[in-house]
PDB file of C-alpha atoms in Angstrom:
ATOM      1  CA  UNK A  40      -9.400  15.596 -24.216  1.00  0.00           C
ATOM      2  CA  UNK A  41      -9.980  18.940 -25.901  1.00  0.00           C
ATOM      3  CA  UNK A  42      -9.077  19.724 -29.494  1.00  0.00           C
ATOM      4  CA  UNK A  43      -8.585  23.313 -30.638  1.00  0.00           C
ATOM      5  CA  UNK A  44      -8.357  22.969 -34.398  1.00  0.00           C
ATOM      6  CA  UNK A  45      -7.668  26.563 -35.392  1.00  0.00           C
ATOM      7  CA  UNK A  46      -4.997  26.962 -32.712  1.00  0.00           C
ATOM      8  CA  UNK A  47      -3.478  23.559 -33.603  1.00  0.00           C
ATOM      9  CA  UNK A  48      -3.545  22.384 -29.987  1.00  0.00           C
ATOM     10  CA  UNK A  49      -4.768  19.275 -28.164  1.00  0.00           C
ATOM     11  CA  UNK A  50      -5.133  19.341 -24.376  1.00  0.00           C
ATOM     12  CA  UNK A  51      -4.640  15.851 -22.996  1.00  0.00           C
ATOM     13  CA  UNK A  52      -6.618  14.866 -19.901  1.00  0.00           C
ATOM     14  CA  UNK A  53      -4.173  13.348 -17.416  1.00  0.00           C
ATOM     15  CA  UNK A  54      -6.425  11.962 -14.641  1.00  0.00           C
ATOM     16  CA  UNK A  55      -6.504  13.881 -11.329  1.00  0.00           C
ATOM     17  CA  UNK A  56      -4.732  16.960 -12.716  1.00  0.00           C
ATOM     18  CA  UNK A  57      -7.666  19.360 -13.070  1.00  0.00           C
ATOM     19  CA  UNK A  58      -8.683  18.211 -16.540  1.00  0.00           C
ATOM     20  CA  UNK A  59     -12.409  18.178 -15.677  1.00  0.00           C
ATOM     21  CA  UNK A  60     -12.264  21.801 -14.501  1.00  0.00           C
ATOM     22  CA  UNK A  61     -10.425  22.788 -17.687  1.00  0.00           C
ATOM     23  CA  UNK A  62     -13.006  20.943 -19.751  1.00  0.00           C
ATOM     24  CA  UNK A  63     -15.795  22.837 -17.991  1.00  0.00           C
ATOM     25  CA  UNK A  64     -14.189  26.167 -18.813  1.00  0.00           C
ATOM     26  CA  UNK A  65     -12.900  25.422 -22.314  1.00  0.00           C
ATOM     27  CA  UNK A  66     -15.368  22.959 -23.854  1.00  0.00           C
ATOM     28  CA  UNK A  67     -17.503  25.711 -25.472  1.00  0.00           C
ATOM     29  CA  UNK A  68     -14.356  27.037 -27.147  1.00  0.00           C
ATOM     30  CA  UNK A  69     -13.039  23.652 -28.319  1.00  0.00           C
ATOM     31  CA  UNK A  70     -13.556  22.226 -31.794  1.00  0.00           C
ATOM     32  CA  UNK A  71     -13.846  18.715 -30.402  1.00  0.00           C
ATOM     33  CA  UNK A  72     -14.471  17.427 -26.876  1.00  0.00           C
ATOM     34  CA  UNK A  73     -13.845  13.767 -26.069  1.00  0.00           C
ATOM     35  CA  UNK A  74     -15.718  13.029 -22.827  1.00  0.00           C
ATOM     36  CA  UNK A  75     -16.617   9.364 -23.147  1.00  0.00           C
ATOM     37  CA  UNK A  76     -15.650   6.606 -22.919  1.00  0.00           C
ATOM     38  CA  UNK A  77     -12.955   7.217 -20.275  1.00  0.00           C
ATOM     39  CA  UNK A  78     -10.214   5.553 -22.329  1.00  0.00           C
ATOM     40  CA  UNK A  79     -10.824   8.169 -25.030  1.00  0.00           C
ATOM     41  CA  UNK A  80     -11.221  11.127 -22.681  1.00  0.00           C
ATOM     42  CA  UNK A  81      -8.036  10.132 -20.880  1.00  0.00           C
ATOM     43  CA  UNK A  82      -6.171   8.842 -23.935  1.00  0.00           C
ATOM     44  CA  UNK A  83      -2.429   8.890 -23.188  1.00  0.00           C
ATOM     45  CA  UNK A  84       0.204  10.194 -25.581  1.00  0.00           C
ATOM     46  CA  UNK A  85       0.962   6.821 -27.146  1.00  0.00           C
ATOM     47  CA  UNK A  86      -2.726   6.150 -27.876  1.00  0.00           C
ATOM     48  CA  UNK A  87      -3.144   9.642 -29.308  1.00  0.00           C
ATOM     49  CA  UNK A  88      -0.106   9.156 -31.570  1.00  0.00           C
ATOM     50  CA  UNK A  89      -1.358   5.738 -32.703  1.00  0.00           C
ATOM     51  CA  UNK A  90      -5.001   6.528 -33.415  1.00  0.00           C
ATOM     52  CA  UNK A  91      -5.918  10.215 -33.313  1.00  0.00           C
ATOM     53  CA  UNK A  92      -2.834  11.799 -34.863  1.00  0.00           C
ATOM     54  CA  UNK A  93      -3.270   9.858 -38.170  1.00  0.00           C
ATOM     55  CA  UNK A  94      -6.983  10.729 -38.151  1.00  0.00           C
ATOM     56  CA  UNK A  95      -6.308  14.456 -37.775  1.00  0.00           C
ATOM     57  CA  UNK A  96      -3.636  14.288 -40.480  1.00  0.00           C
ATOM     58  CA  UNK A  97      -6.087  12.627 -42.855  1.00  0.00           C
ATOM     59  CA  UNK A  98      -8.986  14.880 -41.915  1.00  0.00           C
ATOM     60  CA  UNK A  99      -7.291  18.199 -42.500  1.00  0.00           C
ATOM     61  CA  UNK A 100      -3.553  17.887 -42.660  1.00  0.00           C
ATOM     62  CA  UNK A 101      -3.206  19.017 -39.057  1.00  0.00           C
ATOM     63  CA  UNK A 102      -0.539  17.820 -36.641  1.00  0.00           C
ATOM     64  CA  UNK A 103      -1.615  19.552 -33.408  1.00  0.00           C
ATOM     65  CA  UNK A 104       0.793  20.248 -30.593  1.00  0.00           C
ATOM     66  CA  UNK A 105       0.046  18.328 -27.406  1.00  0.00           C
ATOM     67  CA  UNK A 106      -0.302  19.932 -23.987  1.00  0.00           C
ATOM     68  CA  UNK A 107      -0.522  18.144 -20.632  1.00  0.00           C
ATOM     69  CA  UNK A 108      -0.398  18.822 -16.901  1.00  0.00           C
ATOM     70  CA  UNK A 109       1.461  16.563 -14.461  1.00  0.00           C
ATOM     71  CA  UNK A 110       1.082  16.558 -10.669  1.00  0.00           C
ATOM     72  CA  UNK A 111       3.464  15.883  -7.786  1.00  0.00           C
ATOM     73  CA  UNK A 112       3.233  12.083  -7.436  1.00  0.00           C
ATOM     74  CA  UNK A 113       2.473  12.136  -3.707  1.00  0.00           C
ATOM     75  CA  UNK A 114      -0.321  14.686  -4.154  1.00  0.00           C
ATOM     76  CA  UNK A 115      -1.555  12.828  -7.252  1.00  0.00           C
ATOM     77  CA  UNK A 116      -1.794   9.598  -5.261  1.00  0.00           C
ATOM     78  CA  UNK A 117      -3.440  11.505  -2.417  1.00  0.00           C
ATOM     79  CA  UNK A 118      -6.103  12.734  -4.794  1.00  0.00           C
ATOM     80  CA  UNK A 119      -6.771   9.211  -6.044  1.00  0.00           C
ATOM     81  CA  UNK A 120      -6.855   7.893  -2.483  1.00  0.00           C
ATOM     82  CA  UNK A 121      -9.325  10.555  -1.325  1.00  0.00           C
ATOM     83  CA  UNK A 122     -11.465  10.113  -4.436  1.00  0.00           C
ATOM     84  CA  UNK A 123     -11.791   6.401  -3.725  1.00  0.00           C
ATOM     85  CA  UNK A 124     -12.865   6.915  -0.107  1.00  0.00           C
ATOM     86  CA  UNK A 125     -16.241   8.258  -1.222  1.00  0.00           C
ATOM     87  CA  UNK A 126     -19.298   6.466   0.210  1.00  0.00           C
ATOM     88  CA  UNK A 127     -20.634   5.136  -3.091  1.00  0.00           C
ATOM     89  CA  UNK A 128     -17.487   2.998  -3.490  1.00  0.00           C
ATOM     90  CA  UNK A 129     -17.695   1.300  -0.081  1.00  0.00           C
ATOM     91  CA  UNK A 130     -17.810  -2.440  -0.658  1.00  0.00           C
ATOM     92  CA  UNK A 131     -16.253  -2.098  -4.127  1.00  0.00           C
ATOM     93  CA  UNK A 132     -12.777  -3.467  -4.818  1.00  0.00           C
ATOM     94  CA  UNK A 133     -11.593   0.056  -5.669  1.00  0.00           C
ATOM     95  CA  UNK A 134     -12.630   1.528  -2.317  1.00  0.00           C
ATOM     96  CA  UNK A 135      -9.936   2.974  -0.043  1.00  0.00           C
ATOM     97  CA  UNK A 136     -12.381   3.805   2.744  1.00  0.00           C
ATOM     98  CA  UNK A 137     -10.864   1.315   5.179  1.00  0.00           C
ATOM     99  CA  UNK A 138      -7.250   1.480   4.007  1.00  0.00           C
ATOM    100  CA  UNK A 139      -4.581   3.863   5.285  1.00  0.00           C
ATOM    101  CA  UNK A 140      -2.836   6.208   2.883  1.00  0.00           C
ATOM    102  CA  UNK A 141       0.472   4.484   3.679  1.00  0.00           C
ATOM    103  CA  UNK A 142      -0.973   1.083   2.760  1.00  0.00           C
ATOM    104  CA  UNK A 143      -2.474   2.532  -0.414  1.00  0.00           C
ATOM    105  CA  UNK A 144       0.908   3.921  -1.497  1.00  0.00           C
ATOM    106  CA  UNK A 145       2.765   0.741  -0.552  1.00  0.00           C
ATOM    107  CA  UNK A 146       0.312  -1.250  -2.661  1.00  0.00           C
ATOM    108  CA  UNK A 147       0.773   1.210  -5.547  1.00  0.00           C
ATOM    109  CA  UNK A 148       4.521   0.541  -5.398  1.00  0.00           C
ATOM    110  CA  UNK A 149       3.977  -3.130  -6.288  1.00  0.00           C
ATOM    111  CA  UNK A 150       4.386  -4.354  -9.839  1.00  0.00           C
ATOM    112  CA  UNK A 151       0.813  -5.632  -9.928  1.00  0.00           C
ATOM    113  CA  UNK A 152      -1.141  -3.600  -7.338  1.00  0.00           C
ATOM    114  CA  UNK A 153      -4.563  -4.555  -6.005  1.00  0.00           C
ATOM    115  CA  UNK A 154      -7.498  -2.843  -7.775  1.00  0.00           C
ATOM    116  CA  UNK A 155      -7.844  -0.130  -5.109  1.00  0.00           C
ATOM    117  CA  UNK A 156      -4.281   1.080  -5.833  1.00  0.00           C
ATOM    118  CA  UNK A 157      -4.211   0.394  -9.565  1.00  0.00           C
ATOM    119  CA  UNK A 158      -4.445   4.022 -10.693  1.00  0.00           C
ATOM    120  CA  UNK A 159      -2.054   4.054 -13.615  1.00  0.00           C
ATOM    121  CA  UNK A 160       1.044   6.167 -14.143  1.00  0.00           C
ATOM    122  CA  UNK A 161       1.533   9.774 -15.156  1.00  0.00           C
ATOM    123  CA  UNK A 162       4.921   8.792 -16.564  1.00  0.00           C
ATOM    124  CA  UNK A 163       3.461   6.094 -18.824  1.00  0.00           C
ATOM    125  CA  UNK A 164       0.639   8.436 -19.832  1.00  0.00           C
ATOM    126  CA  UNK A 165       3.148  10.951 -21.168  1.00  0.00           C
ATOM    127  CA  UNK A 166       5.663   8.633 -22.828  1.00  0.00           C
ATOM    128  CA  UNK A 167       5.494   7.477 -26.412  1.00  0.00           C
ATOM    129  CA  UNK A 168       6.960   4.280 -27.825  1.00  0.00           C
ATOM    130  CA  UNK A 169      10.537   5.531 -28.041  1.00  0.00           C
ATOM    131  CA  UNK A 170      10.463   6.624 -24.418  1.00  0.00           C
ATOM    132  CA  UNK A 171      10.326  10.310 -25.252  1.00  0.00           C
ATOM    133  CA  UNK A 172       7.798  12.658 -23.670  1.00  0.00           C
ATOM    134  CA  UNK A 173       4.898  12.863 -26.106  1.00  0.00           C
ATOM    135  CA  UNK A 174       3.614  16.269 -24.982  1.00  0.00           C
ATOM    136  CA  UNK A 175       5.050  19.379 -26.611  1.00  0.00           C
ATOM    137  CA  UNK A 176       3.967  21.585 -23.701  1.00  0.00           C
ATOM    138  CA  UNK A 177       4.200  20.096 -20.210  1.00  0.00           C
ATOM    139  CA  UNK A 178       3.176  21.976 -17.073  1.00  0.00           C
ATOM    140  CA  UNK A 179       3.236  21.229 -13.371  1.00  0.00           C
ATOM    141  CA  UNK A 180      -0.158  21.180 -11.681  1.00  0.00           C
ATOM    142  CA  UNK A 181       1.391  23.127  -8.820  1.00  0.00           C
ATOM    143  CA  UNK A 182       2.127  26.015 -11.194  1.00  0.00           C
ATOM    144  CA  UNK A 183      -1.481  26.471 -12.243  1.00  0.00           C
ATOM    145  CA  UNK A 184      -0.947  30.149 -13.009  1.00  0.00           C
ATOM    146  CA  UNK A 185       1.412  29.125 -15.821  1.00  0.00           C
ATOM    147  CA  UNK A 186      -1.149  26.654 -17.189  1.00  0.00           C
ATOM    148  CA  UNK A 187      -3.846  29.323 -17.334  1.00  0.00           C
ATOM    149  CA  UNK A 188      -1.509  32.012 -18.694  1.00  0.00           C
ATOM    150  CA  UNK A 189      -0.390  29.739 -21.510  1.00  0.00           C
ATOM    151  CA  UNK A 190      -3.935  28.742 -22.457  1.00  0.00           C
ATOM    152  CA  UNK A 191      -5.236  32.300 -22.273  1.00  0.00           C
ATOM    153  CA  UNK A 192      -2.514  33.478 -24.639  1.00  0.00           C
ATOM    154  CA  UNK A 193      -2.783  30.500 -26.974  1.00  0.00           C
ATOM    155  CA  UNK A 194      -6.587  30.598 -27.163  1.00  0.00           C
ATOM    156  CA  UNK A 195      -6.903  34.395 -26.881  1.00  0.00           C
ATOM    157  CA  UNK A 196      -9.477  34.239 -24.093  1.00  0.00           C
ATOM    158  CA  UNK A 197      -9.944  34.790 -20.364  1.00  0.00           C
ATOM    159  CA  UNK A 198     -10.316  31.577 -18.388  1.00  0.00           C
ATOM    160  CA  UNK A 199     -12.358  31.264 -15.192  1.00  0.00           C
ATOM    161  CA  UNK A 200     -12.330  27.858 -13.590  1.00  0.00           C
ATOM    162  CA  UNK A 201     -14.908  26.202 -11.378  1.00  0.00           C
ATOM    163  CA  UNK A 202     -13.900  23.246  -9.247  1.00  0.00           C
ATOM    164  CA  UNK A 203     -15.213  19.971 -10.636  1.00  0.00           C
ATOM    165  CA  UNK A 204     -14.703  16.304  -9.736  1.00  0.00           C
ATOM    166  CA  UNK A 205     -12.984  17.330  -6.500  1.00  0.00           C
ATOM    167  CA  UNK A 206     -11.815  14.614  -4.118  1.00  0.00           C
ATOM    168  CA  UNK A 207     -13.032  14.710  -0.485  1.00  0.00           C
ATOM    169  CA  UNK A 208     -10.947  16.964   1.752  1.00  0.00           C
ATOM    170  CA  UNK A 209      -8.745  15.207   4.308  1.00  0.00           C
ATOM    171  CA  UNK A 210      -5.260  15.612   5.721  1.00  0.00           C
ATOM    172  CA  UNK A 211      -2.846  13.005   4.383  1.00  0.00           C
ATOM    173  CA  UNK A 212       0.734  12.283   5.356  1.00  0.00           C
ATOM    174  CA  UNK A 213       3.129   9.520   4.409  1.00  0.00           C
ATOM    175  CA  UNK A 214       5.570   7.940   6.801  1.00  0.00           C
ATOM    176  CA  UNK A 215       9.206   8.641   5.868  1.00  0.00           C
ATOM    177  CA  UNK A 216       9.780   4.952   5.093  1.00  0.00           C
ATOM    178  CA  UNK A 217       6.781   4.782   2.743  1.00  0.00           C
ATOM    179  CA  UNK A 218       7.777   7.970   0.952  1.00  0.00           C
ATOM    180  CA  UNK A 219      11.323   6.649   0.527  1.00  0.00           C
ATOM    181  CA  UNK A 220       9.979   3.425  -0.947  1.00  0.00           C
ATOM    182  CA  UNK A 221       7.706   5.337  -3.325  1.00  0.00           C
ATOM    183  CA  UNK A 222      10.582   7.511  -4.507  1.00  0.00           C
ATOM    184  CA  UNK A 223      12.712   4.409  -5.052  1.00  0.00           C
ATOM    185  CA  UNK A 224      10.128   2.146  -6.699  1.00  0.00           C
ATOM    186  CA  UNK A 225       8.445   4.862  -8.778  1.00  0.00           C
ATOM    187  CA  UNK A 226      11.367   7.207  -9.428  1.00  0.00           C
ATOM    188  CA  UNK A 227      10.191   7.779 -12.994  1.00  0.00           C
ATOM    189  CA  UNK A 228       7.005   9.410 -11.695  1.00  0.00           C
ATOM    190  CA  UNK A 229       9.046  12.035  -9.862  1.00  0.00           C
ATOM    191  CA  UNK A 230      11.384  12.445 -12.839  1.00  0.00           C
ATOM    192  CA  UNK A 231       8.584  13.342 -15.247  1.00  0.00           C
ATOM    193  CA  UNK A 232       7.116  15.790 -12.741  1.00  0.00           C
ATOM    194  CA  UNK A 233      10.519  17.463 -12.335  1.00  0.00           C
ATOM    195  CA  UNK A 234      10.847  17.583 -16.114  1.00  0.00           C
ATOM    196  CA  UNK A 235       7.648  19.632 -16.273  1.00  0.00           C
ATOM    197  CA  UNK A 236       9.269  22.258 -14.032  1.00  0.00           C
ATOM    198  CA  UNK A 237      11.840  22.909 -16.755  1.00  0.00           C
ATOM    199  CA  UNK A 238       9.312  22.922 -19.596  1.00  0.00           C
ATOM    200  CA  UNK A 239       7.594  25.994 -21.025  1.00  0.00           C
TER     201      UNK A 239
END
């Protein structure tokens, strides 16, 4: 999470949406950088509203606007899957090294998925208690040019990104049946991604 006090903006770090690359480029410019622990770095909207918003109000009367990036759910899951195939996770309950992408997604569709497929929810990350989207500015990961253009204008700077925390490269496809089940069981994930297309 990056806080830009003068510009009254907080950039939320939705996991697997390029937040580490943005942090690398923007951290020197930020007033506050929350890197650790992970539940602070990746604090969702509801946690921000509950804990950090009151703190910022008390500290300086600020009520920053929130910005977030959301990724196509299939690609987002693919990134998680690839990230968890890395050698240092082999033998760990989170490893996907010996699991097919279809099986990973089918497990994710369950109400209580096994640890290897328990990767959270972009939809839940972005919702606040009343069910509304908590981010004021929501962008699709696939429209990265819009993300950069907005930040460059808002922060009055040129942004050059370097790839960081990149998942291993591999070709991934879902069977039609698995994709249909994902779209049915996790329809809200696709809905919030589509919502970002119409934002900003």
